[in-house]
Short mmCIF file of C-alpha atoms in Angstrom, two decimals:
data_model
loop_
_atom_site.label_atom_id
_atom_site.label_comp_id
_atom_site.label_asym_id
_atom_site.label_seq_id
_atom_site.Cartn_x
_atom_site.Cartn_y
_atom_site.Cartn_z
CA MET A 758 -2.09 -0.31 1.84
CA GLY A 759 1.38 0.32 3.23
CA ALA A 760 3.19 2.12 6.01
CA ARG A 761 4.50 5.67 6.06
CA ARG A 762 4.92 8.55 8.41
CA ARG A 763 3.84 7.63 11.89
CA LEU A 764 4.15 10.22 14.66
CA VAL A 765 7.71 9.99 15.90
CA ASP A 766 8.21 13.13 17.94
CA GLY A 767 6.33 15.56 20.14
CA GLY A 768 6.72 13.27 23.16
CA LEU A 769 5.13 10.21 21.55
CA PRO A 770 7.56 7.32 22.16
CA ARG A 771 7.64 4.95 19.17
CA GLY A 772 4.74 6.87 17.70
CA ASP A 773 2.21 5.41 20.17
CA PRO A 774 0.17 8.38 21.47
CA THR A 775 -1.94 8.03 24.59
CA ALA A 776 -5.60 8.63 25.27
CA ALA A 777 -4.60 11.04 28.05
CA ALA A 778 -2.84 13.25 25.51
CA ILE A 779 -5.89 13.56 23.27
CA ASP A 780 -8.25 13.84 26.26
CA ALA A 781 -6.44 17.06 27.18
CA VAL A 782 -7.67 18.51 23.88
CA VAL A 783 -11.10 16.94 23.29
CA GLY A 784 -12.23 16.39 26.87
CA ASP A 785 -14.83 13.68 27.36
CA ARG A 786 -15.75 13.43 23.68
CA PRO A 787 -15.12 10.28 21.64
CA ALA A 788 -12.25 10.81 19.19
CA PHE A 789 -10.98 8.33 16.59
CA LEU A 790 -7.96 9.51 14.58
CA PRO A 791 -6.70 6.88 12.13
CA ASN A 792 -3.06 7.08 11.17
CA ARG A 793 -2.63 8.00 7.53
CA ASP A 794 -0.87 4.70 6.88
CA GLY A 795 -4.08 2.85 7.77
CA HIS A 796 -2.33 0.57 10.26
CA GLY A 797 -3.22 2.25 13.53
CA ALA A 798 -5.48 4.76 15.25
CA TRP A 799 -5.26 7.18 18.17
CA VAL A 800 -8.39 7.19 20.33
CA SER A 801 -9.65 9.07 23.37
CA SER A 802 -10.75 7.57 26.65
CA ALA A 803 -14.38 8.28 25.77
CA ALA A 804 -13.96 6.37 22.51
CA LEU A 805 -12.52 3.39 24.38
CA ARG A 806 -15.50 3.45 26.74
CA ARG A 807 -17.99 3.82 23.86
CA ALA A 808 -16.50 0.71 22.24
CA GLY A 809 -16.39 -1.22 25.52
CA ILE A 810 -12.62 -1.67 25.44
CA ASP A 811 -10.95 -2.21 28.82
CA ARG A 812 -8.10 -4.24 30.31
CA ASP A 813 -10.11 -7.45 29.89
CA THR A 814 -10.65 -6.95 26.15
CA PRO A 815 -8.48 -9.45 24.29
CA ASP A 816 -6.38 -8.44 21.32
CA PRO A 817 -8.05 -9.43 18.04
CA ARG A 818 -6.26 -12.10 16.03
CA ASP A 819 -5.17 -9.55 13.43
CA GLY A 820 -4.21 -6.63 15.67
CA ARG A 821 -3.07 -5.32 19.01
CA ILE A 822 -4.37 -2.96 21.69
CA GLU A 823 -1.48 -0.91 23.05
CA ARG A 824 -1.51 -1.08 26.85
CA ASP A 825 0.14 0.64 29.79
CA ALA A 826 2.20 -1.12 32.47
CA ASP A 827 -1.00 -2.19 34.28
CA GLY A 828 -2.58 -3.70 31.16
CA ASN A 829 -5.09 -0.91 30.56
CA PRO A 830 -5.66 0.28 26.97
CA SER A 831 -3.37 3.28 26.51
CA GLY A 832 -5.00 4.91 23.46
CA THR A 833 -3.33 3.38 20.39
CA LEU A 834 -4.97 0.59 18.38
CA HIS A 835 -2.95 -1.37 15.84
CA GLU A 836 -4.29 -3.07 12.71
CA GLY A 837 -7.50 -5.07 13.30
CA ALA A 838 -7.93 -3.52 16.76
CA MET A 839 -8.93 -0.28 14.99
CA ALA A 840 -12.24 -1.88 14.05
CA LEU A 841 -13.23 -2.16 17.72
CA VAL A 842 -13.73 1.62 17.78
CA GLY A 843 -14.25 2.18 14.06
CA ARG A 844 -17.47 0.18 14.09
CA VAL A 845 -19.09 2.62 16.54
CA ALA A 846 -17.90 5.75 14.70
CA PRO A 847 -20.38 7.78 12.59
CA GLU A 848 -21.03 6.39 9.11
CA THR A 849 -19.67 8.12 6.02
CA THR A 850 -22.53 8.68 3.57
CA ASP A 851 -22.53 7.56 -0.07
CA GLY A 852 -22.68 11.20 -1.09
CA GLU A 853 -19.58 12.03 0.95
CA ARG A 854 -17.73 9.09 -0.60
CA LEU A 855 -18.69 10.20 -4.10
CA GLU A 856 -17.52 13.74 -3.39
CA GLY A 857 -14.28 12.35 -2.00
CA LEU A 858 -13.76 10.15 -5.06
CA LEU A 859 -14.23 13.07 -7.47
CA ARG A 860 -11.82 15.25 -5.50
CA ALA A 861 -9.31 12.41 -5.41
CA GLN A 862 -9.66 11.89 -9.16
CA ALA A 863 -8.98 15.57 -9.82
CA HIS A 864 -5.88 15.45 -7.63
CA LEU A 865 -4.56 12.34 -9.35
CA HIS A 866 -5.16 13.81 -12.80
CA SER A 867 -3.19 16.89 -11.73
CA LEU A 868 -0.23 14.57 -11.11
CA GLY A 869 -0.53 12.86 -14.48
CA VAL A 870 -2.38 9.76 -13.27
CA THR A 871 -4.91 8.46 -15.81
CA ALA A 872 -5.64 5.04 -14.28
CA TRP A 873 -5.18 3.21 -11.02
CA GLN A 874 -6.02 0.11 -9.04
CA ASP A 875 -8.01 0.79 -5.87
CA ALA A 876 -6.67 -1.68 -3.33
CA ILE A 877 -9.71 -1.77 -1.01
CA ILE A 878 -13.15 -2.33 -2.48
CA GLY A 879 -14.90 -3.50 0.65
CA ASP A 880 -15.31 -2.62 4.31
CA TYR A 881 -11.99 -1.97 5.99
CA GLY A 882 -10.57 0.82 8.13
CA ASP A 883 -12.27 4.17 8.50
CA GLY A 884 -13.17 4.91 4.89
CA GLY A 885 -15.98 2.47 4.25
CA ASN A 886 -16.67 0.69 0.98
CA PRO A 887 -16.16 2.96 -2.07
CA ALA A 888 -17.91 0.59 -4.52
CA ALA A 889 -21.15 2.60 -4.69
CA ALA A 890 -19.21 5.82 -5.30
CA TYR A 891 -17.35 4.31 -8.25
CA ARG A 892 -20.57 2.97 -9.71
CA ALA A 893 -22.35 6.34 -9.33
CA ALA A 894 -19.42 8.25 -10.82
CA ASP A 895 -19.20 5.90 -13.79
CA GLU A 896 -22.94 5.85 -14.48
CA SER A 897 -23.08 9.66 -14.40
CA GLY A 898 -20.08 10.03 -16.72
CA ARG A 899 -17.91 11.66 -14.05
CA LEU A 900 -15.41 8.82 -13.73
CA THR A 901 -12.80 9.98 -16.24
CA ALA A 902 -10.05 7.63 -15.06
CA ARG A 903 -9.74 3.92 -15.78
CA VAL A 904 -9.98 1.99 -12.53
CA VAL A 905 -9.50 -1.62 -11.48
CA GLY A 906 -11.02 -2.47 -8.12
CA ALA A 907 -9.41 -5.02 -5.80
CA LEU A 908 -12.19 -6.72 -3.84
CA TRP A 909 -11.26 -6.92 -0.18
CA TRP A 910 -10.55 -10.36 1.28
CA ASP A 911 -12.04 -10.49 4.78
CA ARG A 912 -9.14 -11.89 6.77
CA ASN A 913 -11.45 -12.85 9.63
CA ALA A 914 -13.47 -15.12 7.35
CA GLY A 915 -12.52 -18.11 5.22
CA LEU A 916 -13.18 -19.75 1.89
CA GLU A 917 -16.93 -19.33 2.29
CA GLN A 918 -16.56 -15.74 1.00
CA VAL A 919 -15.35 -16.81 -2.47
CA PRO A 920 -18.85 -17.10 -4.04
CA ASP A 921 -19.74 -13.62 -2.79
CA ILE A 922 -16.52 -12.20 -4.24
CA ILE A 923 -17.37 -13.75 -7.61
CA GLU A 924 -20.87 -12.24 -7.46
CA ARG A 925 -19.51 -8.80 -6.60
CA ARG A 926 -17.16 -8.89 -9.57
CA GLU A 927 -20.12 -9.22 -11.92
CA ARG A 928 -22.35 -6.74 -10.09
CA LEU A 929 -19.83 -3.93 -9.68
CA SER A 930 -18.02 -3.93 -13.01
CA SER A 931 -19.01 -1.17 -15.45
CA SER A 932 -17.48 0.73 -18.35
CA ARG A 933 -14.54 2.45 -16.60
CA PHE A 934 -14.50 0.38 -13.40
CA ARG A 935 -13.71 -3.34 -13.31
CA ALA A 936 -13.64 -5.34 -10.07
CA THR A 937 -11.31 -8.05 -11.37
CA SER A 938 -8.72 -8.23 -8.59
CA VAL A 939 -8.82 -9.52 -5.01
CA LYS A 940 -6.78 -7.80 -2.31
CA ILE A 941 -5.26 -10.06 0.34
CA MET A 942 -3.55 -8.12 3.11
CA GLN A 943 -1.10 -10.66 4.48
CA ASP A 944 0.65 -8.63 7.17
CA GLY A 945 1.06 -5.24 8.78
CA VAL A 946 4.06 -2.90 9.04
CA PRO A 947 7.44 -3.00 10.82
CA GLU A 948 6.83 0.20 12.79
CA ASN A 949 4.26 -1.50 15.01
CA PHE A 950 5.88 -4.95 14.74
CA THR A 951 3.02 -6.49 12.75
CA ALA A 952 4.88 -7.05 9.45
CA ALA A 953 5.39 -10.82 9.23
CA MET A 954 9.10 -11.65 9.51
CA LEU A 955 10.96 -14.95 9.14
CA ASP A 956 13.00 -14.09 12.25
CA PRO A 957 11.87 -12.10 15.30
CA TYR A 958 12.20 -8.35 15.58
CA CYS A 959 15.15 -6.86 17.44
CA ASP A 960 14.69 -4.84 20.61
CA GLY A 961 16.56 -1.79 19.28
CA HIS A 962 19.82 -2.94 20.86
CA GLY A 963 20.64 -5.87 18.60
CA ARG A 964 18.87 -8.58 20.60
CA TYR A 965 16.01 -10.68 19.23
CA THR A 966 12.58 -10.45 20.86
CA ASP A 967 9.89 -13.14 20.83
CA ASN A 968 7.73 -11.28 18.25
CA SER A 969 7.97 -12.01 14.52
CA GLY A 970 4.81 -10.19 13.43
CA ILE A 971 1.40 -11.37 12.25
CA SER A 972 0.36 -13.31 9.19
CA PHE A 973 -3.18 -11.97 8.92
CA VAL A 974 -4.41 -14.82 6.73
CA PRO A 975 -3.31 -18.20 8.09
CA VAL A 976 -1.34 -20.21 5.57
CA GLU A 977 -3.89 -23.02 5.78
CA THR A 978 -6.48 -20.52 4.44
CA LEU A 979 -4.21 -18.51 2.16
CA MET A 980 -3.16 -21.49 0.05
CA PRO A 981 -6.61 -22.83 -0.91
CA ALA A 982 -7.93 -19.26 -1.26
CA ALA A 983 -5.26 -18.51 -3.86
CA VAL A 984 -6.10 -21.72 -5.71
CA GLN A 985 -9.85 -20.99 -5.78
CA LEU A 986 -9.52 -17.32 -6.71
CA ASP A 987 -7.00 -18.06 -9.45
CA ALA A 988 -9.27 -20.79 -10.82
CA ALA A 989 -12.12 -18.25 -10.89
CA GLY A 990 -10.03 -15.92 -13.07
CA PHE A 991 -9.16 -13.29 -10.48
CA GLN A 992 -5.92 -11.41 -10.26
CA LEU A 993 -4.40 -11.71 -6.79
CA HIS A 994 -3.20 -8.43 -5.26
CA PHE A 995 -1.19 -9.15 -2.12
CA HIS A 996 -0.03 -6.70 0.53
CA ALA A 997 3.25 -8.08 1.88
CA ILE A 998 5.78 -6.00 3.81
CA GLY A 999 7.83 -8.53 5.79
CA ASP A 1000 9.99 -11.30 4.33
CA ARG A 1001 7.76 -14.04 5.75
CA ALA A 1002 4.66 -12.45 4.25
CA VAL A 1003 6.38 -12.10 0.86
CA ARG A 1004 7.37 -15.76 0.95
CA GLU A 1005 3.88 -16.86 1.99
CA CYS A 1006 2.37 -14.95 -0.95
CA LEU A 1007 4.88 -16.38 -3.41
CA ASP A 1008 4.15 -19.85 -2.05
CA ALA A 1009 0.41 -19.23 -2.51
CA VAL A 1010 0.91 -18.28 -6.16
CA GLU A 1011 3.14 -21.30 -6.66
CA GLY A 1012 0.37 -23.49 -5.24
CA ALA A 1013 -2.19 -21.91 -7.56
CA LEU A 1014 0.05 -22.58 -10.58
CA ALA A 1015 0.52 -26.18 -9.54
CA ALA A 1016 -3.23 -26.68 -9.13
CA ASN A 1017 -4.55 -24.69 -12.08
CA GLY A 1018 -1.68 -24.42 -14.54
CA ARG A 1019 0.00 -21.25 -15.71
CA ARG A 1020 -2.15 -18.50 -17.22
CA ASP A 1021 -1.85 -14.79 -17.91
CA ALA A 1022 -2.91 -13.98 -14.35
CA ARG A 1023 -0.69 -10.97 -13.59
CA HIS A 1024 -0.77 -11.61 -9.85
CA HIS A 1025 1.25 -9.00 -7.98
CA ILE A 1026 2.74 -8.40 -4.56
CA ALA A 1027 2.63 -4.81 -3.37
CA HIS A 1028 5.05 -3.02 -1.03
CA ILE A 1029 7.73 -5.78 -0.79
CA GLN A 1030 9.71 -3.87 1.83
CA VAL A 1031 11.81 -6.77 3.13
CA VAL A 1032 12.49 -9.57 0.66
CA HIS A 1033 14.75 -12.48 1.59
CA PRO A 1034 17.45 -12.83 -1.09
CA ASP A 1035 16.37 -16.44 -1.69
CA ASP A 1036 12.97 -15.18 -2.88
CA VAL A 1037 14.01 -12.45 -5.33
CA HIS A 1038 14.30 -14.81 -8.32
CA ARG A 1039 10.89 -16.34 -7.62
CA PHE A 1040 9.03 -13.24 -8.88
CA ARG A 1041 10.20 -13.90 -12.44
CA GLU A 1042 9.92 -17.67 -12.17
CA LEU A 1043 6.31 -17.52 -10.96
CA GLY A 1044 5.27 -14.59 -13.16
CA VAL A 1045 4.50 -12.42 -10.13
CA VAL A 1046 4.73 -8.66 -10.74
CA ALA A 1047 6.79 -6.69 -8.22
CA ASN A 1048 4.44 -3.81 -7.32
CA MET A 1049 6.79 -1.21 -5.85
CA GLN A 1050 6.00 1.88 -3.77
CA ALA A 1051 9.31 3.55 -4.56
CA PHE A 1052 8.77 6.72 -2.52
CA TRP A 1053 9.39 4.70 0.65
CA ALA A 1054 12.84 3.44 -0.38
CA ALA A 1055 14.80 6.24 1.28
CA LEU A 1056 16.19 7.23 4.64
CA GLU A 1057 13.87 9.48 6.63
CA ALA A 1058 12.78 9.75 10.27
CA GLN A 1059 10.47 6.76 10.20
CA MET A 1060 13.07 4.52 8.59
CA VAL A 1061 15.87 5.70 10.85
CA GLU A 1062 13.99 5.73 14.16
CA LEU A 1063 11.21 3.16 13.86
CA THR A 1064 12.43 0.58 11.37
CA ILE A 1065 16.19 0.02 11.07
CA PRO A 1066 16.87 -0.48 14.83
CA PHE A 1067 14.21 -3.17 15.01
CA LEU A 1068 15.06 -4.98 11.78
CA GLY A 1069 18.80 -5.10 12.36
CA GLU A 1070 21.22 -6.62 9.90
CA PRO A 1071 21.11 -8.24 7.45
CA ARG A 1072 17.40 -7.41 7.05
CA THR A 1073 17.97 -3.67 6.81
CA SER A 1074 19.98 -4.30 3.62
CA TRP A 1075 17.16 -6.42 2.14
CA GLN A 1076 14.73 -3.50 1.98
CA TYR A 1077 13.10 -2.46 -1.29
CA PRO A 1078 15.43 -4.53 -3.51
CA PHE A 1079 14.40 -2.87 -6.77
CA GLY A 1080 17.80 -3.27 -8.41
CA ASP A 1081 17.95 -6.96 -7.54
CA LEU A 1082 14.43 -7.51 -8.86
CA GLN A 1083 15.28 -5.74 -12.11
CA ARG A 1084 18.45 -7.78 -12.55
CA SER A 1085 16.50 -10.98 -11.92
CA GLY A 1086 14.18 -10.18 -14.83
CA ALA A 1087 11.04 -9.62 -12.76
CA VAL A 1088 8.22 -7.51 -14.23
CA LEU A 1089 8.21 -4.19 -12.36
CA ALA A 1090 5.22 -1.96 -11.70
CA MET A 1091 4.97 1.13 -9.52
CA GLY A 1092 2.21 2.80 -7.57
CA SER A 1093 1.88 5.23 -4.70
CA ASP A 1094 -0.41 3.60 -2.12
CA TRP A 1095 -1.86 7.11 -1.77
CA ALA A 1096 -3.13 8.48 0.61
CA VAL A 1097 -0.51 6.71 2.73
CA SER A 1098 2.13 8.86 1.04
CA THR A 1099 2.28 11.28 -1.86
CA ALA A 1100 0.49 10.30 -5.06
CA ASP A 1101 3.09 12.10 -7.18
CA PRO A 1102 4.64 9.56 -9.60
CA LEU A 1103 7.56 11.87 -10.35
CA ALA A 1104 8.50 12.08 -6.66
CA ALA A 1105 8.43 8.28 -6.43
CA ILE A 1106 10.46 7.93 -9.63
CA HIS A 1107 12.99 10.35 -8.16
CA VAL A 1108 13.44 8.07 -5.13
CA ALA A 1109 13.68 4.94 -7.29
CA VAL A 1110 16.49 6.53 -9.27
CA ASN A 1111 18.29 8.34 -6.42
CA ARG A 1112 17.21 6.45 -3.26
CA LYS A 1113 16.75 9.88 -1.67
CA VAL A 1114 13.59 11.87 -0.93
CA PRO A 1115 13.34 14.96 -3.19
CA GLU A 1116 13.83 18.24 -1.39
CA ALA A 1117 10.19 19.33 -1.83
CA HIS A 1118 9.00 16.27 0.11
CA ARG A 1119 11.43 16.24 3.06
CA GLU A 1120 8.95 17.89 5.42
CA GLY A 1121 11.67 19.81 7.23
CA GLU A 1122 14.04 16.87 7.57
CA PRO A 1123 17.72 17.24 6.68
CA GLU A 1124 19.06 15.48 3.62
CA HIS A 1125 20.01 11.88 4.38
CA PRO A 1126 22.61 9.69 2.65
CA VAL A 1127 21.68 7.48 -0.28
CA PHE A 1128 19.83 4.40 1.00
CA LEU A 1129 21.24 1.14 -0.35
CA PRO A 1130 22.63 2.64 -3.56
CA GLU A 1131 23.04 -0.78 -5.17
CA GLN A 1132 19.24 -0.99 -5.35
CA ARG A 1133 18.84 2.14 -7.48
CA ILE A 1134 17.27 1.68 -10.90
CA ASP A 1135 17.74 3.86 -13.95
CA LEU A 1136 15.24 6.51 -15.05
CA ALA A 1137 14.02 4.58 -18.10
CA THR A 1138 13.27 1.52 -15.97
CA ALA A 1139 11.47 3.59 -13.33
CA LEU A 1140 9.35 5.45 -15.89
CA THR A 1141 8.49 2.19 -17.63
CA ALA A 1142 7.41 0.65 -14.32
CA TYR A 1143 5.12 3.62 -13.61
CA THR A 1144 3.59 3.58 -17.11
CA ALA A 1145 3.77 0.30 -19.03
CA GLY A 1146 4.25 -1.70 -15.83
CA SER A 1147 1.14 -0.39 -14.11
CA ALA A 1148 -0.83 -0.67 -17.36
CA TYR A 1149 0.26 -4.31 -17.58
CA VAL A 1150 -0.94 -5.03 -14.04
CA ASN A 1151 -4.31 -3.44 -14.80
CA ARG A 1152 -4.69 -5.11 -18.21
CA LEU A 1153 -4.95 -1.73 -19.91
CA GLU A 1154 -3.38 -3.02 -23.09
CA GLY A 1155 -4.08 0.17 -25.04
CA THR A 1156 -2.24 2.42 -22.60
CA GLY A 1157 1.14 2.67 -20.91
CA SER A 1158 3.17 3.71 -23.96
CA ILE A 1159 2.99 6.14 -26.87
CA ARG A 1160 2.54 4.19 -30.11
CA GLU A 1161 0.31 4.09 -33.15
CA GLY A 1162 -3.09 2.66 -32.29
CA ALA A 1163 -2.79 3.21 -28.54
CA LEU A 1164 -5.37 5.11 -26.52
CA ALA A 1165 -4.57 8.80 -26.11
CA ASP A 1166 -3.95 8.69 -22.35
CA LEU A 1167 -1.13 11.23 -22.30
CA VAL A 1168 0.73 13.53 -19.92
CA VAL A 1169 2.59 16.71 -20.86
CA LEU A 1170 5.56 17.53 -18.61
CA ASP A 1171 7.33 20.86 -18.14
CA ARG A 1172 10.67 19.37 -19.18
CA ASP A 1173 12.40 16.31 -20.58
CA PRO A 1174 13.37 14.39 -17.42
CA PHE A 1175 16.18 12.68 -19.33
CA ALA A 1176 17.80 16.00 -20.27
CA GLY A 1177 18.96 16.92 -16.77
CA PRO A 1178 20.84 15.18 -13.96
CA ALA A 1179 19.15 12.33 -12.09
CA GLU A 1180 18.99 14.36 -8.88
CA ASP A 1181 16.66 16.86 -10.59
CA VAL A 1182 14.00 14.33 -11.67
CA GLY A 1183 11.78 15.23 -8.72
CA GLN A 1184 11.50 18.84 -9.92
CA THR A 1185 9.55 17.79 -13.02
CA ARG A 1186 5.92 18.97 -13.06
CA VAL A 1187 2.78 18.00 -14.96
CA LEU A 1188 1.30 20.64 -17.27
CA GLN A 1189 -1.58 18.71 -18.88
CA THR A 1190 -3.25 15.30 -18.58
CA PHE A 1191 -5.41 13.65 -21.26
CA VAL A 1192 -7.63 10.56 -21.10
CA ASP A 1193 -8.94 9.22 -24.40
CA GLY A 1194 -7.67 12.41 -26.03
CA GLU A 1195 -9.76 14.65 -23.78
CA ARG A 1196 -7.99 17.02 -21.45
CA VAL A 1197 -8.84 16.26 -17.82
CA TYR A 1198 -6.26 18.57 -16.24
CA ALA A 1199 -4.39 21.73 -17.17
CA ALA A 1200 -1.98 23.55 -14.86
CA PRO A 1201 -2.92 27.19 -14.27
CA ASP A 1202 0.08 28.34 -16.33
CA ALA A 1203 -0.20 25.67 -19.05
#
């Protein structure tokens, strides 16, 4: 779960739309429109009333209700505040989730994806728990991908949930789906000031505010949780965007190693948008995989308008330090965090190599300068992170590279990406995708 593409224009200051604006379209009907980054929702006045949200409703510990000058809810709900309306929204059926999973699988295969880790197996946001859909797809033979499920850590609960997580691992795992990871979402995103930062956010004019974001799981819970989950054999999958959240997650892994000893755990921290330079070397030292969403490491409207002015320097220059992580010897993996942004690995690899968004994905924006060029990585490193690196994270030892004895999870491209200039990498397309030697996708002209 990460942050991309909030509404930044059309008269929506800072991407915080109002209930009045949606009321003009839907009238007195309840409307709940989650942002595609999963970190906020736009709701109508009727939805606020249905959920019983008014000026006296306190912000939840892990979120914020956007309010007008008089303290009334204005129509935007951040992070955990989304659940206040989400819990009264109509339920998604198991059949709808299964249909959605199969459509998603077909889309991912068309982009050359043969395996993934689903970061939310549990109840969070507007999508509901996909566990039953995975089980049904696998039992019916329709799950053609290899999937690791990350069981959701309820950040509003404590260590009492560990036994249930252990039980769910055994109950949900099947032939192509293994629930062997635990997802701990440690913070939010910079665009709504919920990413956890070591120093406060700026006000857009270079001055510090009094807000440094939210650590969703208190450190006094995070530390023993990491120790217990590691001792139970789980892989820890952290969401950490801000530099404080990244440090807290590294500290949690360090505590688990001290308590339980070092093992082949393959814990990983996803997103790693802002990493304090003092923490870069710790990924290698602690054996923590840097799980990178490379498509985000470029200048675009959200970065320029909603992020850089509020991070300020030097934090702006600490963003997505892929080159520094590579030079430190950290293990690199890549993923998309789809549907937050494109699932296309080749588009993400393009950004990792060029630190620019490929032309086909600019969505009408002009071309921006290279973003922190010293953090570019070479094509071989980026491809390895998206293949062998992700296979390593998911313990898919028989995949991730082409070699004798490996499983025939293969992708056929329309060109050799190494044969052309780096700025053309994003033009590469998938022609065929195979899992276990069986073709699961063919382009119409393949």
